[in-house]
Amino acid sequence: MMMLVFADLATGQTPDDKNSLDEKVRKFLNEQGNRWYDMNIPESDGQLLYDLIIKNNYKSALEIGTSTGHSGIWIAWALSKTGGKLITIDIDEGRHKTALENFKKAGLSEYIDARLADAHKLVKDLPGPFDFVFSDADKEWYKNYFVDIDPKLKVGGCFTAHNIRDVAPGGRGGYGGQAEFLQYIRGLSNYETTVNSRGGGVSISYKRAAK
Ligand SMILES: C[S@@+](CC[C@H](N)C(=O)[O-])C[C@H]1O[C@@H](n2cnc3c(N)ncnc32)[C@H](O)[C@@H]1O
C-alpha cells in the first residue's frame, strides 16, 4: 500500500525530517554538555528562548552577541519548527568561526545567517522587521540597541535581553547598562516587561502597540 507523507506547510519538512533534526540537535547539545566557556547562556535560558518562539510562532529573529552559538542553537532550533530564520551578530572572529562550526554540527546552519560585524553599526543597518530579539552583547549598549530596533520590531513581537536583574517596576536597581535599559523599557507604555530570574536573568518585553 502506498503511504502519503505530507510536508509541513511552514517549514517544508516531513515528520521524518523533523525527528532527525531534533535528534541531531539533542545529540550535539548532550555531547557538548556544560562545555560552553565563552560567556554563553545556561541551558535553562536556552529553553526559555525556545519556548517563547514556539509559543508565539515567531519567525524573524535577531540575536546580538553570538559568541560560540549556544543561545543561537536554541533560537534556531525553535525557528526550524516555525519556519523562521535567525540573524546573529558577533564582532569576534574566533567565536564567530566556532559558532559556525557548532551550528553545522547541530544541523541548524540553514536557519542561521551569522554575521561577523560590529553590532553598533549593523543593528542600525538591518532593515527588519523582526518579531523576536535576543540582546546579549555589550551591556552598556543595551539601551541603544533597543532604541535602534524598536521601529523594526513588529507589534506582538518580543525583545529579550540577558543578564538582567529583577527589580520592581519603576525601580532602578540592577547594574550598569542593564539597569539603564530596564528603566527605559519599563517606562514605555506600549511594552509589557517581566524578568525571568531562573537562569542568568532574562528580561522579556512584549510590544503591545506601535506607540
Ligand atoms: C555574552 S556573549 C554572548 C553569548 C551567546 N549569546 C550565547 O549564549 O552563546 C557576548 C558576545 O557579544 C560580542 N560583542 C560584544 N560587543 C559587540 C559588538 N559591538 N558587536 C557585536 N558583538 C559584540 C562578544 O564578542 C561576545 O562574543
Short mmCIF file of C-alpha atoms and ligand atoms in Angstrom, two decimals:
data_model
loop_
_atom_site.label_atom_id
_atom_site.label_comp_id
_atom_site.label_asym_id
_atom_site.label_seq_id
_atom_site.Cartn_x
_atom_site.Cartn_y
_atom_site.Cartn_z
CA MET A 1 0.00 0.00 0.00
CA MET A 2 1.31 3.46 -0.89
CA MET A 3 1.87 5.83 2.07
CA LEU A 4 1.38 9.54 1.61
CA VAL A 5 3.75 11.69 3.69
CA PHE A 6 2.79 15.34 3.96
CA ALA A 7 5.32 18.11 4.41
CA ASP A 8 4.70 20.88 6.97
CA LEU A 9 3.48 23.95 5.05
CA ALA A 10 5.51 26.42 7.14
CA THR A 11 8.80 24.52 7.14
CA GLY A 12 8.60 22.15 4.16
CA GLN A 13 9.74 19.36 6.50
CA THR A 14 8.25 15.88 6.66
CA PRO A 15 7.74 14.26 10.11
CA ASP A 16 10.90 12.20 9.47
CA ASP A 17 12.91 15.35 8.71
CA LYS A 18 11.71 16.91 11.97
CA ASN A 19 12.58 13.87 14.05
CA SER A 20 16.04 13.54 12.60
CA LEU A 21 16.79 17.25 13.12
CA ASP A 22 15.58 17.04 16.74
CA GLU A 23 17.83 14.02 17.27
CA LYS A 24 20.82 15.80 15.78
CA VAL A 25 20.35 18.95 17.88
CA ARG A 26 19.78 16.96 21.08
CA LYS A 27 22.83 14.77 20.38
CA PHE A 28 25.01 17.85 19.84
CA LEU A 29 23.73 19.59 22.98
CA ASN A 30 24.16 16.40 25.05
CA GLU A 31 27.69 15.81 23.79
CA GLN A 32 28.59 19.44 24.43
CA GLY A 33 27.15 19.19 27.96
CA ASN A 34 28.36 22.08 30.10
CA ARG A 35 31.34 22.81 27.90
CA TRP A 36 30.18 26.30 27.00
CA TYR A 37 33.03 28.52 28.15
CA ASP A 38 32.51 31.72 26.16
CA MET A 39 30.06 33.71 28.27
CA ASN A 40 27.26 31.50 26.91
CA ILE A 41 23.80 31.39 28.45
CA PRO A 42 22.85 28.46 30.71
CA GLU A 43 20.63 25.73 29.28
CA SER A 44 17.56 26.94 31.20
CA ASP A 45 17.75 30.29 29.41
CA GLY A 46 18.07 28.48 26.08
CA GLN A 47 14.89 26.58 26.87
CA LEU A 48 13.18 29.84 27.84
CA LEU A 49 14.03 31.48 24.48
CA TYR A 50 12.97 28.33 22.63
CA ASP A 51 9.60 28.26 24.41
CA LEU A 52 8.92 31.97 23.74
CA ILE A 53 9.47 31.49 20.00
CA ILE A 54 7.31 28.37 19.76
CA LYS A 55 4.52 29.83 21.92
CA ASN A 56 4.27 32.97 19.78
CA ASN A 57 5.12 31.36 16.44
CA TYR A 58 7.92 33.88 15.83
CA LYS A 59 9.76 33.67 12.51
CA SER A 60 12.18 36.58 12.09
CA ALA A 61 14.72 36.63 14.88
CA LEU A 62 17.77 38.76 15.65
CA GLU A 63 20.47 37.94 18.17
CA ILE A 64 23.10 40.47 19.24
CA GLY A 65 26.10 38.56 20.64
CA THR A 66 26.51 35.12 19.07
CA SER A 67 29.64 34.07 20.95
CA THR A 68 30.13 30.36 20.15
CA GLY A 69 26.46 29.78 19.47
CA HIS A 70 24.73 28.26 22.49
CA SER A 71 21.76 30.65 22.55
CA GLY A 72 21.74 30.74 18.73
CA ILE A 73 21.24 26.97 18.66
CA TRP A 74 18.20 27.14 20.96
CA ILE A 75 16.72 30.05 18.99
CA ALA A 76 17.34 28.44 15.59
CA TRP A 77 16.04 25.08 16.80
CA ALA A 78 12.72 26.77 17.64
CA LEU A 79 12.74 28.62 14.30
CA SER A 80 13.23 25.32 12.47
CA LYS A 81 9.74 24.47 13.75
CA THR A 82 8.06 27.80 12.97
CA GLY A 83 9.60 28.16 9.51
CA GLY A 84 11.72 31.14 10.60
CA LYS A 85 15.29 32.35 10.38
CA LEU A 86 17.83 33.93 12.74
CA ILE A 87 20.32 36.71 12.04
CA THR A 88 23.03 36.63 14.71
CA ILE A 89 25.91 39.08 15.09
CA ASP A 90 29.32 38.92 16.76
CA ILE A 91 32.38 41.11 16.46
CA ASP A 92 34.92 38.44 17.50
CA GLU A 93 36.24 36.39 14.59
CA GLY A 94 37.34 33.37 16.64
CA ARG A 95 33.99 32.98 18.39
CA HIS A 96 32.12 33.63 15.14
CA LYS A 97 34.05 30.79 13.43
CA THR A 98 33.44 28.40 16.32
CA ALA A 99 29.74 29.30 16.24
CA LEU A 100 29.57 28.46 12.53
CA GLU A 101 31.11 25.04 13.27
CA ASN A 102 28.68 24.47 16.14
CA PHE A 103 25.66 25.46 14.03
CA LYS A 104 26.79 22.95 11.41
CA LYS A 105 27.34 20.16 13.94
CA ALA A 106 23.85 20.80 15.37
CA GLY A 107 22.35 20.62 11.86
CA LEU A 108 20.93 24.15 12.09
CA SER A 109 23.06 26.16 9.62
CA GLU A 110 20.24 26.64 7.14
CA TYR A 111 18.21 28.52 9.77
CA ILE A 112 21.01 30.93 10.69
CA ASP A 113 22.61 33.91 8.98
CA ALA A 114 25.67 34.55 11.19
CA ARG A 115 27.33 37.92 10.64
CA LEU A 116 30.83 38.92 11.70
CA ALA A 117 30.30 42.63 12.38
CA ASP A 118 30.14 45.44 14.91
CA ALA A 119 26.53 45.34 16.08
CA HIS A 120 26.64 49.07 16.93
CA LYS A 121 26.58 49.68 13.19
CA LEU A 122 24.89 46.57 11.76
CA VAL A 123 21.83 46.79 14.02
CA LYS A 124 21.15 50.26 12.58
CA ASP A 125 21.58 48.99 9.01
CA LEU A 126 19.47 45.82 9.16
CA PRO A 127 16.04 46.52 7.67
CA GLY A 128 13.99 44.10 9.78
CA PRO A 129 11.19 43.66 10.54
CA PHE A 130 11.82 41.31 13.46
CA ASP A 131 9.41 39.58 15.75
CA PHE A 132 11.97 38.21 18.24
CA VAL A 133 15.19 39.79 19.51
CA PHE A 134 17.76 38.49 22.00
CA SER A 135 20.26 41.11 23.17
CA ASP A 136 23.38 39.60 24.78
CA ALA A 137 26.42 41.62 23.67
CA ASP A 138 27.99 44.71 25.30
CA LYS A 139 25.75 45.64 28.21
CA GLU A 140 26.46 49.39 28.18
CA TRP A 141 24.94 49.49 24.69
CA TYR A 142 21.68 47.67 25.61
CA LYS A 143 19.50 50.78 25.54
CA ASN A 144 21.00 51.95 22.22
CA TYR A 145 20.37 48.54 20.61
CA PHE A 146 16.77 48.66 21.78
CA VAL A 147 16.21 52.22 20.52
CA ASP A 148 17.54 51.22 17.07
CA ILE A 149 15.46 48.02 16.91
CA ASP A 150 12.16 49.33 18.32
CA PRO A 151 10.87 50.77 14.99
CA LYS A 152 11.74 47.44 13.30
CA LEU A 153 10.05 45.23 15.92
CA LYS A 154 6.57 44.09 14.93
CA VAL A 155 3.62 44.72 17.24
CA GLY A 156 3.17 41.41 19.08
CA GLY A 157 6.94 40.86 18.88
CA CYS A 158 9.23 40.35 21.82
CA PHE A 159 12.55 41.97 22.83
CA THR A 160 14.58 39.90 25.28
CA ALA A 161 17.85 40.82 26.98
CA HIS A 162 20.29 38.77 29.05
CA ASN A 163 21.88 39.36 32.47
CA ILE A 164 19.01 41.47 33.73
CA ARG A 165 18.45 41.55 37.45
CA ASP A 166 14.83 41.72 38.55
CA VAL A 167 13.76 44.99 40.08
CA ALA A 168 10.29 46.23 40.92
CA PRO A 169 8.54 48.01 38.03
CA GLY A 170 9.61 51.63 38.20
CA GLY A 171 12.59 50.78 40.43
CA ARG A 172 16.09 51.44 39.14
CA GLY A 173 18.05 48.53 40.67
CA GLY A 174 20.14 46.22 38.51
CA TYR A 175 23.54 47.32 37.33
CA GLY A 176 25.20 49.44 34.64
CA GLY A 177 23.79 49.40 31.14
CA GLN A 178 21.26 46.74 32.03
CA ALA A 179 19.67 48.99 34.67
CA GLU A 180 19.54 51.92 32.26
CA PHE A 181 17.91 49.67 29.64
CA LEU A 182 15.39 48.15 32.06
CA GLN A 183 14.34 51.52 33.42
CA TYR A 184 13.93 52.85 29.89
CA ILE A 185 11.84 49.96 28.53
CA ARG A 186 9.67 49.82 31.65
CA GLY A 187 8.87 53.49 31.05
CA LEU A 188 7.34 52.73 27.65
CA SER A 189 3.58 52.26 27.81
CA ASN A 190 3.47 50.16 24.62
CA TYR A 191 5.80 47.50 26.11
CA GLU A 192 4.99 44.99 28.83
CA THR A 193 8.12 43.77 30.60
CA THR A 194 8.78 40.93 33.01
CA VAL A 195 12.07 39.45 34.20
CA ASN A 196 12.74 35.73 34.41
CA SER A 197 15.38 35.21 37.11
CA ARG A 198 15.73 31.41 36.99
CA GLY A 199 18.93 31.34 34.90
CA GLY A 200 21.17 34.28 34.07
CA GLY A 201 18.28 36.76 34.20
CA VAL A 202 16.26 37.41 31.04
CA SER A 203 14.00 40.44 30.51
CA ILE A 204 11.01 39.70 28.29
CA SER A 205 9.34 42.74 26.74
CA TYR A 206 6.29 42.29 24.54
CA LYS A 207 5.44 45.12 22.15
CA ARG A 208 1.70 45.62 22.62
CA ALA A 209 1.16 48.64 20.35
CA ALA A 210 3.12 50.67 17.80
CA LYS A 211 3.48 53.66 20.14
C1 LIG B 1 27.76 37.10 26.50
S1 LIG B 1 28.47 36.75 24.96
C2 LIG B 1 27.14 36.06 24.02
C3 LIG B 1 26.78 34.66 24.43
C4 LIG B 1 25.80 33.99 23.49
N1 LIG B 1 24.58 34.74 23.38
C5 LIG B 1 25.48 32.59 23.96
O1 LIG B 1 24.71 32.44 24.90
O2 LIG B 1 26.00 31.62 23.38
C6 LIG B 1 28.67 38.35 24.28
C7 LIG B 1 29.24 38.40 22.88
O3 LIG B 1 28.99 39.72 22.38
C8 LIG B 1 30.03 40.04 21.50
N2 LIG B 1 30.08 41.51 21.33
C9 LIG B 1 30.49 42.46 22.22
N3 LIG B 1 30.41 43.68 21.67
C10 LIG B 1 29.94 43.52 20.41
C11 LIG B 1 29.64 44.40 19.33
N4 LIG B 1 29.81 45.73 19.44
N5 LIG B 1 29.18 43.88 18.17
C12 LIG B 1 28.99 42.54 18.05
N6 LIG B 1 29.25 41.65 19.02
C13 LIG B 1 29.72 42.13 20.19
C14 LIG B 1 31.28 39.46 22.15
O4 LIG B 1 32.30 39.26 21.19
C15 LIG B 1 30.74 38.16 22.78
O5 LIG B 1 31.02 37.05 21.97
#
